[in-house]
Coordinates of C-alpha atoms in Angstrom, one line a residue:
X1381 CA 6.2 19.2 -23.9
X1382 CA 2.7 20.7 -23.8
X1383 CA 1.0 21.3 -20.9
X1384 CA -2.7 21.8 -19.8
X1385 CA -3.6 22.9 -16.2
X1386 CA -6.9 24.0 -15.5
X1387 CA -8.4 25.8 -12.1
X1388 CA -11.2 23.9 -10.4
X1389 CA -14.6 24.1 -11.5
X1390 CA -16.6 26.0 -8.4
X1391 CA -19.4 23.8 -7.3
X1392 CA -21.8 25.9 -4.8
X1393 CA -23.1 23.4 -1.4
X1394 CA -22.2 19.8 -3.2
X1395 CA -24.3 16.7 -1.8
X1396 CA -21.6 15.3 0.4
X1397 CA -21.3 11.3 1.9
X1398 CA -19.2 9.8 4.5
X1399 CA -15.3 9.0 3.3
X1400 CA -15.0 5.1 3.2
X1401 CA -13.0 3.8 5.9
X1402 CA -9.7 3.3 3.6
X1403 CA -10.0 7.1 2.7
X1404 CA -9.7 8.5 6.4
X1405 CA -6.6 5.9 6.9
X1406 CA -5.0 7.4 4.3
X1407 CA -5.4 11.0 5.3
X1408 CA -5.1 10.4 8.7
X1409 CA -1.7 8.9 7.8
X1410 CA -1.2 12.1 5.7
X1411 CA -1.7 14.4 8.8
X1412 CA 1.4 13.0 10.5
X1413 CA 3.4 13.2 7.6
X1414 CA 6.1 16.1 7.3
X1415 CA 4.8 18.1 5.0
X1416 CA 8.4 18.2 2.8
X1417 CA 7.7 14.6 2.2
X1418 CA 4.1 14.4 1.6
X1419 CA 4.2 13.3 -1.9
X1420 CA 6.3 9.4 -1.1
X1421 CA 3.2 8.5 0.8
X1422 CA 0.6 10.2 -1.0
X1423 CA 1.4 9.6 -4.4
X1424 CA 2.0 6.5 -6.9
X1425 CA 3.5 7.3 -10.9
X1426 CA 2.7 4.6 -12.8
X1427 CA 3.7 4.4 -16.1
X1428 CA 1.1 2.3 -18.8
X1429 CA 2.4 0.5 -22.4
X1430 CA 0.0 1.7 -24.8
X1431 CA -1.0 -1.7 -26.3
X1432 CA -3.7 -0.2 -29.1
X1433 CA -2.4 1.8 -31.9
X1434 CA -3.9 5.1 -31.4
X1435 CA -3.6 8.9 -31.5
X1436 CA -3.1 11.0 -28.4
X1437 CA -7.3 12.2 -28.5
X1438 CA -7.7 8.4 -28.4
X1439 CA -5.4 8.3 -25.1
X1440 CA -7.7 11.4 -23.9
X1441 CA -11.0 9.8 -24.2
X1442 CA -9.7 6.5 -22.6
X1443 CA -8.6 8.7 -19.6
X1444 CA -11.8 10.6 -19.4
X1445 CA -14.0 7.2 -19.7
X1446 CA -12.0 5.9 -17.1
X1447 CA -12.3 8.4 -14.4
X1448 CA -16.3 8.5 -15.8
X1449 CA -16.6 4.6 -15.1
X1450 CA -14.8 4.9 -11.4
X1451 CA -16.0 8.1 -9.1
X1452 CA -13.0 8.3 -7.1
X1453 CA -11.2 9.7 -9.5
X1454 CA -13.5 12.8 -10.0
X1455 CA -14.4 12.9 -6.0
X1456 CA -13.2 15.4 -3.7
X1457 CA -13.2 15.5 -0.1
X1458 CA -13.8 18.1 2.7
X1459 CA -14.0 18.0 6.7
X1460 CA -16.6 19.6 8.6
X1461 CA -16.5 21.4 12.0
X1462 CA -16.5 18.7 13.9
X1463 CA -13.8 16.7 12.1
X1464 CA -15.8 14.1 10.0
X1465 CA -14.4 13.5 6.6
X1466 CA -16.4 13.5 3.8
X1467 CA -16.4 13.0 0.2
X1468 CA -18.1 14.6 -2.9
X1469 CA -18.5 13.8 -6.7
X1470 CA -16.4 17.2 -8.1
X1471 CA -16.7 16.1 -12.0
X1472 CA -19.9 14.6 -13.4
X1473 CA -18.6 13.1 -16.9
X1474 CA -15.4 12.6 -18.7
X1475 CA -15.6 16.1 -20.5
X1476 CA -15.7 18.4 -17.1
X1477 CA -12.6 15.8 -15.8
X1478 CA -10.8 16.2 -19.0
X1479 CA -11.3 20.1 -19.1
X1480 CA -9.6 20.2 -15.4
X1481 CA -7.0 17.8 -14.9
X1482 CA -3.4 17.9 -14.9
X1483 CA -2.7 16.7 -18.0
X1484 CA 0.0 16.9 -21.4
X1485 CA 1.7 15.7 -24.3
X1486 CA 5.5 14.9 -24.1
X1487 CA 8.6 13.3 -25.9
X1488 CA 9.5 9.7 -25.0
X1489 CA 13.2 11.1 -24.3
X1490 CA 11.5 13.6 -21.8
X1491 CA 10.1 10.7 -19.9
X1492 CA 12.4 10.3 -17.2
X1493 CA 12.9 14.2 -16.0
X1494 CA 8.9 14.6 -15.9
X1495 CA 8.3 11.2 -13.8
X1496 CA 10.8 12.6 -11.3
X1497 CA 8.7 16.0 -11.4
X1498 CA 5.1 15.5 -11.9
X1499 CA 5.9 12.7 -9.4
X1500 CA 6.8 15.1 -6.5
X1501 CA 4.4 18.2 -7.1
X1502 CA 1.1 18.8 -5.0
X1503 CA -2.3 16.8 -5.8
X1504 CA -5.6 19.2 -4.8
X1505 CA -8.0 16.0 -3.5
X1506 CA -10.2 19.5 -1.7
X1507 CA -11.0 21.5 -5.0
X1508 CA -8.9 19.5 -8.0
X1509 CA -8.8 16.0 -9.9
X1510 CA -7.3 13.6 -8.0
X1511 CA -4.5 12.5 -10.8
X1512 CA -2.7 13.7 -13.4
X1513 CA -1.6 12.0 -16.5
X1514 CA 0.9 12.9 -19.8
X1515 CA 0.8 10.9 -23.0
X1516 CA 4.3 10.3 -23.8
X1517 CA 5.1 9.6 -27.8
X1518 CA 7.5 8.8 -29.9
X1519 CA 7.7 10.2 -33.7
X1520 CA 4.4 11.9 -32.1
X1521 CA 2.6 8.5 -31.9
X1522 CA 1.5 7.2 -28.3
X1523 CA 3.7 4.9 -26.8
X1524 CA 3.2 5.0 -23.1
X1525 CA 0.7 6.8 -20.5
X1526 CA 2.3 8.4 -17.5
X1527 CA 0.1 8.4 -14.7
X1528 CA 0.1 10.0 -11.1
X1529 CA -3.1 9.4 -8.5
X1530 CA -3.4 10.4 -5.1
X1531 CA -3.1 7.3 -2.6
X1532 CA -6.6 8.5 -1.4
X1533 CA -8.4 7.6 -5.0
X1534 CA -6.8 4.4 -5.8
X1535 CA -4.5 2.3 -4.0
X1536 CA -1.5 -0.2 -5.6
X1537 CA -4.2 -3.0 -6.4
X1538 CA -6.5 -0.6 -7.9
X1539 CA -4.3 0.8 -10.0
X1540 CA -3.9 -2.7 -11.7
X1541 CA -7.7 -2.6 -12.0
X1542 CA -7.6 1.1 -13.9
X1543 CA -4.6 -0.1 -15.9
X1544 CA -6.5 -3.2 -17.3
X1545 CA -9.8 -1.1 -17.8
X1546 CA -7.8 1.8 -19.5
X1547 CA -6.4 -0.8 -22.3
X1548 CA -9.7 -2.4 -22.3
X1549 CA -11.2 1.1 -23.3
X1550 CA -8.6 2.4 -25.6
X1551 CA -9.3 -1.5 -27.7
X1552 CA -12.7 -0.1 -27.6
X1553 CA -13.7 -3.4 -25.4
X1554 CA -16.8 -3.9 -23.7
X1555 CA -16.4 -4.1 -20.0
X1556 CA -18.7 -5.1 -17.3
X1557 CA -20.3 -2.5 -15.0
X1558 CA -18.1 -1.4 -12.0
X1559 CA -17.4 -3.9 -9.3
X1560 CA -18.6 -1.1 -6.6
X1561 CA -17.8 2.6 -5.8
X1562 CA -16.6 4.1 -2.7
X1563 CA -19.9 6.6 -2.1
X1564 CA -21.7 2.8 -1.5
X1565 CA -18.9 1.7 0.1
X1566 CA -19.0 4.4 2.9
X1567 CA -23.1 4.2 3.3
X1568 CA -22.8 0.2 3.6
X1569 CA -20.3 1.1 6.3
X1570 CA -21.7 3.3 8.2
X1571 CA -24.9 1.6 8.0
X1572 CA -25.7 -2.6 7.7
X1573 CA -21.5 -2.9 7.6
X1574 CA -20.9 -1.3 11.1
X1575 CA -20.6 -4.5 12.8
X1576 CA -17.2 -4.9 11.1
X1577 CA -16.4 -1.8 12.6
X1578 CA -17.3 -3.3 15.8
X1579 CA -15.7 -6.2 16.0
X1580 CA -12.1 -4.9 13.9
X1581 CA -12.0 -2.3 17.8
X1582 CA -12.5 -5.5 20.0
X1583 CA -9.7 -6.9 18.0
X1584 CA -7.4 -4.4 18.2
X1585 CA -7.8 -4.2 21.2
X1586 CA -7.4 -7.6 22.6
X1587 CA -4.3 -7.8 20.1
X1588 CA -2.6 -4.9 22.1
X1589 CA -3.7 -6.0 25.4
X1590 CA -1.7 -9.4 25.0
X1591 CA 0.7 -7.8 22.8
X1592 CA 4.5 -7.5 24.7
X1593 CA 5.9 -4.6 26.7
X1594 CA 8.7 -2.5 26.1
X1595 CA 11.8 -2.8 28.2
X1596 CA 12.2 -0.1 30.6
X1597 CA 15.0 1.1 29.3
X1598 CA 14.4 1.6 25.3
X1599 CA 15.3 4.1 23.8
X1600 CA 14.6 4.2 19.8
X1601 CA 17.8 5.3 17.7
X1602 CA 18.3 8.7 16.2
X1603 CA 19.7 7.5 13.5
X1604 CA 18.1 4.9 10.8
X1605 CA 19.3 1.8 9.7
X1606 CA 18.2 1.0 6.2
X1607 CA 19.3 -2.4 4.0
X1608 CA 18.1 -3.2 0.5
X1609 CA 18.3 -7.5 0.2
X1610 CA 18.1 -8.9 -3.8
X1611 CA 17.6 -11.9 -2.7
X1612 CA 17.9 -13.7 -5.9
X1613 CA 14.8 -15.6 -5.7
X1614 CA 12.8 -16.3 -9.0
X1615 CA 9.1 -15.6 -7.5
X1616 CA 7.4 -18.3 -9.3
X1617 CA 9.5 -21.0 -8.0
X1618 CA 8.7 -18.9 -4.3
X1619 CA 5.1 -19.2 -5.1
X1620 CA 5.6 -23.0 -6.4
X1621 CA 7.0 -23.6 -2.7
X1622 CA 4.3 -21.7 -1.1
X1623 CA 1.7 -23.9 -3.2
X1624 CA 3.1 -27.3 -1.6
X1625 CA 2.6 -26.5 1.8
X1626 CA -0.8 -25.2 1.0
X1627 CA -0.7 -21.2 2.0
X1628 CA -0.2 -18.1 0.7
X1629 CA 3.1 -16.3 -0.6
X1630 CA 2.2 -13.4 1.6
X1631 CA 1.8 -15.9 4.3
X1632 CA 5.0 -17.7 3.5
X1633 CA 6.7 -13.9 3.8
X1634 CA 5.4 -13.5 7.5
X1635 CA 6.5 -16.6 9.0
X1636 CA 9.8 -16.2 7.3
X1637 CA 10.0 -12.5 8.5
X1638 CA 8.2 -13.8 12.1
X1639 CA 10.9 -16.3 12.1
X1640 CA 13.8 -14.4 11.4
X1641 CA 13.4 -11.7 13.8
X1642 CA 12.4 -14.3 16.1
X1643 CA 15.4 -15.9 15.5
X1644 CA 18.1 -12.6 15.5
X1645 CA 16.1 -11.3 18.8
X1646 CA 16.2 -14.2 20.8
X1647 CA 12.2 -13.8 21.7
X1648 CA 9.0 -15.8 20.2
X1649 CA 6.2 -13.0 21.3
X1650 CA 6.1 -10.4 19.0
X1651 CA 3.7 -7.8 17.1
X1652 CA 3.5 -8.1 13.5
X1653 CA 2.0 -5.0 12.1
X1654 CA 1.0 -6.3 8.5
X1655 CA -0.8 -3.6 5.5
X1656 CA -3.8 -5.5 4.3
X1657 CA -5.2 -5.1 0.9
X1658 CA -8.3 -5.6 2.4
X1659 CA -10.1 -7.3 -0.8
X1660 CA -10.7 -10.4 0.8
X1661 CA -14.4 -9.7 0.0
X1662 CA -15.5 -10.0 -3.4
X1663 CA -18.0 -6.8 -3.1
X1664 CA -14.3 -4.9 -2.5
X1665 CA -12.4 -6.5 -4.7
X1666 CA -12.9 -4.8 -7.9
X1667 CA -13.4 -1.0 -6.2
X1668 CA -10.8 1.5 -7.2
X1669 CA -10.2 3.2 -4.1
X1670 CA -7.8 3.2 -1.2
X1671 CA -8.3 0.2 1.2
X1672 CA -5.2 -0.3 2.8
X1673 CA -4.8 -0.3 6.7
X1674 CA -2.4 -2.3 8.9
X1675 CA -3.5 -5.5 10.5
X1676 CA -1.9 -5.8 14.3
X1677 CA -0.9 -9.9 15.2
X1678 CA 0.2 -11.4 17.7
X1679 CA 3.0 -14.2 16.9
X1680 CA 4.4 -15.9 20.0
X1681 CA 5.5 -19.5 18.6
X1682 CA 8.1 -22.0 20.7
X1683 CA 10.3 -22.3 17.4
X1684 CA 10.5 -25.9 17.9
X1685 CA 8.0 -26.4 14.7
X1686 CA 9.3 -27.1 11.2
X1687 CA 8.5 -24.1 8.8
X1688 CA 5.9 -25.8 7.2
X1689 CA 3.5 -26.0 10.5
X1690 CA 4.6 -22.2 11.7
X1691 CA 3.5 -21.2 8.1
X1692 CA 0.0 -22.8 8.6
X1693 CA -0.1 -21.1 11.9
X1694 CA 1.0 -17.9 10.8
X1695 CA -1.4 -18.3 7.6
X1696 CA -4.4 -18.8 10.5
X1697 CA -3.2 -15.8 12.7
X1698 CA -2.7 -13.5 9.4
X1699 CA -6.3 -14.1 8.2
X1700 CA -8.4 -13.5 11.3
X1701 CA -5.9 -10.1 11.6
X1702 CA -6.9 -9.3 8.0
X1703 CA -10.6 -10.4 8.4
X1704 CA -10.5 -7.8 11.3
X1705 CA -8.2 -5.0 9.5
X1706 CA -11.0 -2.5 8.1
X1707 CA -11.2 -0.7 11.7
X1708 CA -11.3 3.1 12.0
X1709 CA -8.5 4.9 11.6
X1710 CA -9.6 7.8 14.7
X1711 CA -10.1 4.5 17.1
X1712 CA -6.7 3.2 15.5
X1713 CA -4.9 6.0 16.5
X1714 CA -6.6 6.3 20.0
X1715 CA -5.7 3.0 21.1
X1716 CA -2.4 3.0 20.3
X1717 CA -1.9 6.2 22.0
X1718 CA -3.6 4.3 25.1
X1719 CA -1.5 1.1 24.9
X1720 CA 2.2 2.5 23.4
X1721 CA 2.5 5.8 24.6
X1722 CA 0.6 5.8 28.2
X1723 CA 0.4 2.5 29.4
X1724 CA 3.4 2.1 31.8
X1725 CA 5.1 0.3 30.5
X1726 CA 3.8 0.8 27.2
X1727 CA 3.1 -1.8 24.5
X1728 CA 6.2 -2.3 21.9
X1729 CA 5.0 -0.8 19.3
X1730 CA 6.4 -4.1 17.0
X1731 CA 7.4 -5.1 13.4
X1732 CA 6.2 -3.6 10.2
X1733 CA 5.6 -5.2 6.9
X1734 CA 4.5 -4.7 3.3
X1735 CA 4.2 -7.5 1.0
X1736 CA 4.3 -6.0 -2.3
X1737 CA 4.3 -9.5 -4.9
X1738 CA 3.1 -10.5 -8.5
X1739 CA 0.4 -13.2 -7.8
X1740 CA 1.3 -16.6 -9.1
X1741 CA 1.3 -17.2 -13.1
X1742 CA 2.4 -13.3 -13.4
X1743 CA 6.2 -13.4 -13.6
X1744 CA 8.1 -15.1 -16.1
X1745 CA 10.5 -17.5 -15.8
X1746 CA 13.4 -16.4 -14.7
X1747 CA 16.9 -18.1 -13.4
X1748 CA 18.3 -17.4 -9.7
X1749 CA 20.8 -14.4 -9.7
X1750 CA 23.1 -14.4 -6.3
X1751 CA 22.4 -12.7 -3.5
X1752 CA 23.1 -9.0 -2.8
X1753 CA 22.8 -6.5 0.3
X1754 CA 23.3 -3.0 0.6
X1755 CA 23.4 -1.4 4.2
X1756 CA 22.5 2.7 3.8
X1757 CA 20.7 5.0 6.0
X1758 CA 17.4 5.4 4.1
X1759 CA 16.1 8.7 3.0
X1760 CA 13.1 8.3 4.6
X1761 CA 13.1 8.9 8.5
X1762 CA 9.2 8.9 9.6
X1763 CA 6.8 6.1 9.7
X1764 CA 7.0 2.4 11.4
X1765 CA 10.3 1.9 13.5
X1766 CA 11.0 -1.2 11.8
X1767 CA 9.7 -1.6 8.4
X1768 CA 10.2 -4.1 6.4
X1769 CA 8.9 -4.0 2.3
X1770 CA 9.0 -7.6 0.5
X1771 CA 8.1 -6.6 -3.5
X1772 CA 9.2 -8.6 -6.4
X1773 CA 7.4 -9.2 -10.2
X1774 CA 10.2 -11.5 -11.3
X1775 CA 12.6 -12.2 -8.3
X1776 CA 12.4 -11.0 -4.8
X1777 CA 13.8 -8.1 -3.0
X1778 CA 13.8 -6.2 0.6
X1779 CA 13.8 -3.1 1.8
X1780 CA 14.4 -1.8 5.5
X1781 CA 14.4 0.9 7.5
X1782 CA 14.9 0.3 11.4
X1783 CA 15.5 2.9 14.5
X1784 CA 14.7 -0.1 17.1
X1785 CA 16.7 0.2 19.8
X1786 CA 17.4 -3.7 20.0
X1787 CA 18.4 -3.9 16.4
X1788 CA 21.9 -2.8 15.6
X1789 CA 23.5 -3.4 12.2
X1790 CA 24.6 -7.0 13.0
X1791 CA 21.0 -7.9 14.1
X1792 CA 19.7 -6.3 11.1
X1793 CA 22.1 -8.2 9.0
X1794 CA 21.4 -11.5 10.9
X1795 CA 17.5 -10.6 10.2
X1796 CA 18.2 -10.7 6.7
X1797 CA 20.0 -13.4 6.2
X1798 CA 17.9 -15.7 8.2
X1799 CA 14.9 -14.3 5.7
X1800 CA 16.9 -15.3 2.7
X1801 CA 17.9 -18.6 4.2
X1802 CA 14.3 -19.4 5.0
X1803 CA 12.8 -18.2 1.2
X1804 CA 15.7 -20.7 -0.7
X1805 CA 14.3 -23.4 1.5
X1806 CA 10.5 -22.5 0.2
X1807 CA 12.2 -22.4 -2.9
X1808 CA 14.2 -25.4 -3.3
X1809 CA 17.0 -23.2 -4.2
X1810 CA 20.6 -23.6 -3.1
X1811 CA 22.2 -20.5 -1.4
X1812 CA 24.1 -18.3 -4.3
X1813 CA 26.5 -14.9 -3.6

C-alpha cells in the first residue's frame, strides 16, 4: 500500500466568511461528542465503482477536479474570540489539494482492513483537507475509490452529488457549473436569508411550548436498548404504496413510526424530532455541503383515522417542520436547555428519527425476505434517547437505540412490530418470518 500524507500548506491572515448554518450544526453536534467516538458522527467512508477504464493519475485528476469544482472540500474553518465560526478557502486549485491530502494507492484484497482504519483516524477541518481518499486496484488497474469526508464538507446527499460528478469527470463529461457553494450560502444567510432564521426560532419555539411534559418521576435508563428490524420489505413496492395515497416515503415512515409508538405508549401527543435534508429548495439542492439539522413536530392525533388520512396529516405537519428546520444551531441548543432541562417540569425531550431511503426508481426489484429482529445493547451510548434509523436501497431495515424510561424491551419490541405491521400494509405485502 503506498501512502502520501502531506503537512498543511501555512496560509498567513486568510479572508475568512461566516460558516453556513449546516456547518455550525454539525460542529456544535461535534462539541458534545466524546472525543473516543468522534469519528461515527464526524465521518462517512464511501466506497465508488470506478466505471471508466483508467489509470490511477486519471483517478487523481478526477479527485483534484472534484474538490476544484466544490469549495468545501478545500475550506477550512476557525473560531474567533467571541465564538463565531467561520470558514476559509485553504486550497486554491486541484494541484495545492492534491499535494496535501490524505491520499494512496492500495490492493483490492487490502480493502477491508484500510476502510476500518482510515475510517476511524482524525480529519484536520482547522489546517488540513477535509477528506481523504485511496485508489484501490486490482492487477494494478483501478477498480474502486475509497473515500472518507468530514460530515462538515459534505453530508449523505452530497456525497451522491460528488459520486455522480467524480464519474462524470473521470468519462471526461462535460458538467454544468456548480449548483451553489457554501461561502454564498452563508452570506445569503446572514444577509437577504435571515428571515428564515427568524421564523425557524418562532417555530421552535412554539413547537416546544405545546410540546408534552415529562412525568415527574422519569428517570432515563443507564443502560441502552438497541434492536436492528429487517423488515423484509422490497422498497419499491414501499414507495409504490406511498405513491397511491399521494405522500412521501419519508412521510409514510413518520406516521408509521408516529403510529407505532403511539400505539405501544398508550399516548397520541408526542415530539417527533425528524433530521431534515434540508434541500427542499432548489438553490440548496445541488450544494455539496453539510445541511442536515433536526426538525422538532408536534404529532398529537386521536388514532381513530385510517393510515391513509394520518399519513396526509403527518405529511402536512412534516413539511411546515422541515420548511422551518434551517434554524441556528446556538439558538437550538439554548432553547432546549430552556424548555427540557429548566422548565419544571421540563419538556420530554421526544422521539428521534433518520430516514435514510433510495428515492423511488433506484432499487431493483427485489422479492420479500421474512422478517428478522435482533435485540443488542448498541455500541453507541450518546446522542438522542430514542433513535430510531429507517435506511434501505433494496428492502428496509431499522435500527434503535432507546434509554427512555417508559420503554422497556417489550415496548420496544411492540414498537417494532407495530412499524412492520403498518409498512406490509403500505406495501400490500403479507406478513412473512
Amino acid at each position: 500500500m503506498e501512502t502520501t500524507s502531506l503537512t498543511a500548506n501555512p496560509t498567513a491572515s486568510p479572508t475568512t466568511y461566516p460558516m453556513t448554518i449546516g456547518q455550525l450544526s454539525v460542529h456544535r453536534d461535534v462539541e458534545r461528542i466524546p472525543a473516543d467516538r468522534l469519528w461515527e458522527a464526524n465521518l462517512q467512508p464511501v466506497v465508488w465503482d470506478v466505471r471508466t477504464p483508467c489509470t490511477v493519475e486519471d483517478v487523481w485528476r478526477a479527485l483534484g477536479a472534484l474538490a476544484e469544482r466544490h469549495e468545501s472540500l478545500r475550506t477550512n474553518y476557525l473560531f474567533e474570540t467571541d465564538g463565531s465560526g467561520r470558514q476559509f478557502i485553504a486550497a486554491q486549485d486541484a494541484a495545492e489539494v492534491l499535494a496535501r491530502v490524505d491520499r494512496g494507492v492500495a490492493d483490492i484484497e487490502e480493502l477491508p482492513a484500510l476502510l476500518a482504519s482510515k475510517y476511524q483516524e482524525v480529519l484536520d477541518i482547522y489546517h488540513g483537507i477535509p477528506w481523504r481518499a485511496w485508489v484501490v486496484t486490482t492487477d494494478g488497474v483501478p477498480t474502486k475509490v475509497l473515500l472518507v469526508v468530514h460530515h462538515i464538507a459534505a453530508d449523505g446527499a452530497a456525497v451522491l452529488i460528488m459520486q455522480d460528478d467524480f464519474h462524470a469527470l473521470l468519462a471526461g463529461e462535460p458538467l454544468a457549473p456548480p449548483a451553489g457553494q457554501p461561502i454564498a450560502m452563508a452570506l445569503d444567510q446572514q444577509g437577504a436569508g435571515a428571515f428564515r432564521l427568524r421564523a425557524a426560532e418562532r417555530y421552535w419555539r412554539r413547537t416546544l411550548e405545546a410540546a408534552p411534559r415529562l412525568p415527574e418521576a422519569a428517570v432515563a435508563n443507564t443502560e441502552m436498548l438497541g434492536a436492528a428490524l429487517h423488515t423484509g420489505i422490497p422498497l419499491e413496492l414501499a414507495h409504490a404504496g406511498a405513491e397511491k395515497l399521494d405522500v412521501s416515503m419519508a412521510s409514510i415512515v413518520l406516521a408509521a413510526y408516529y403510529h407505532a409508538v403511539r400505539t405501544a405508549l398508550g399516548r397520541s401527543a408526542l415530539l417527533l424530532m425528524a433530521i431534515s435534508a434540508n434541500r427542499f429548495d432548489p438553490n440548496m439542492a445541488g450544494v455539496v455541503t453539510s445541511l442536515t439539522q433536526w426538525a422538532p413536530m408536534l404529532l398529537d392525533f386521536d388514532g381513530t383515522e385510517p393510515f391513509a388520512e394520518l399519513a396526509a396529516k403527518v405529511n402536512g405537519k412534516a413539511l411546515n417542520a422541515f420548511k422551518n428546520s434551517i434554524c441556528d444551531p446556538d439558538y437550538v441548543v439554548g432553547i432546549r436547555e430552556e424548555y427540557c432541562e429548566k422548565a419544571d417540569p421540563p419538556v420530554d425531550k421526544g422521539f428521534s428519527t433518520n430516514v435514510i431511503l433510495a428515492p423511488p426508481g433506484f432499487a431493483p426489484a427485489v422479492e420479500q425476505e421474512p422478517r428478522t429482529v435482533d435485540f443488542a445493547t448498541p455500541a453507541r451510548s450518546f446522542g438522542p434517547g430514542f433513535y430510531f434509523i429507517v435506511s434501505g436501497l433494496e428492502r428496509i431495515d431499522v435500527a434503535v437505540r432507546s434509554n427512555r424510561p417508559d420503554v422497556d424491551h417489550q415496548k420496544l419490541a411492540a414498537i417494532l412490530d407495530v412499524f412492520q405491521e403498518t409498512l406490509l400494509e403500505v406495501a400490500g405485502l403479507p406478513a412473512m418470518g
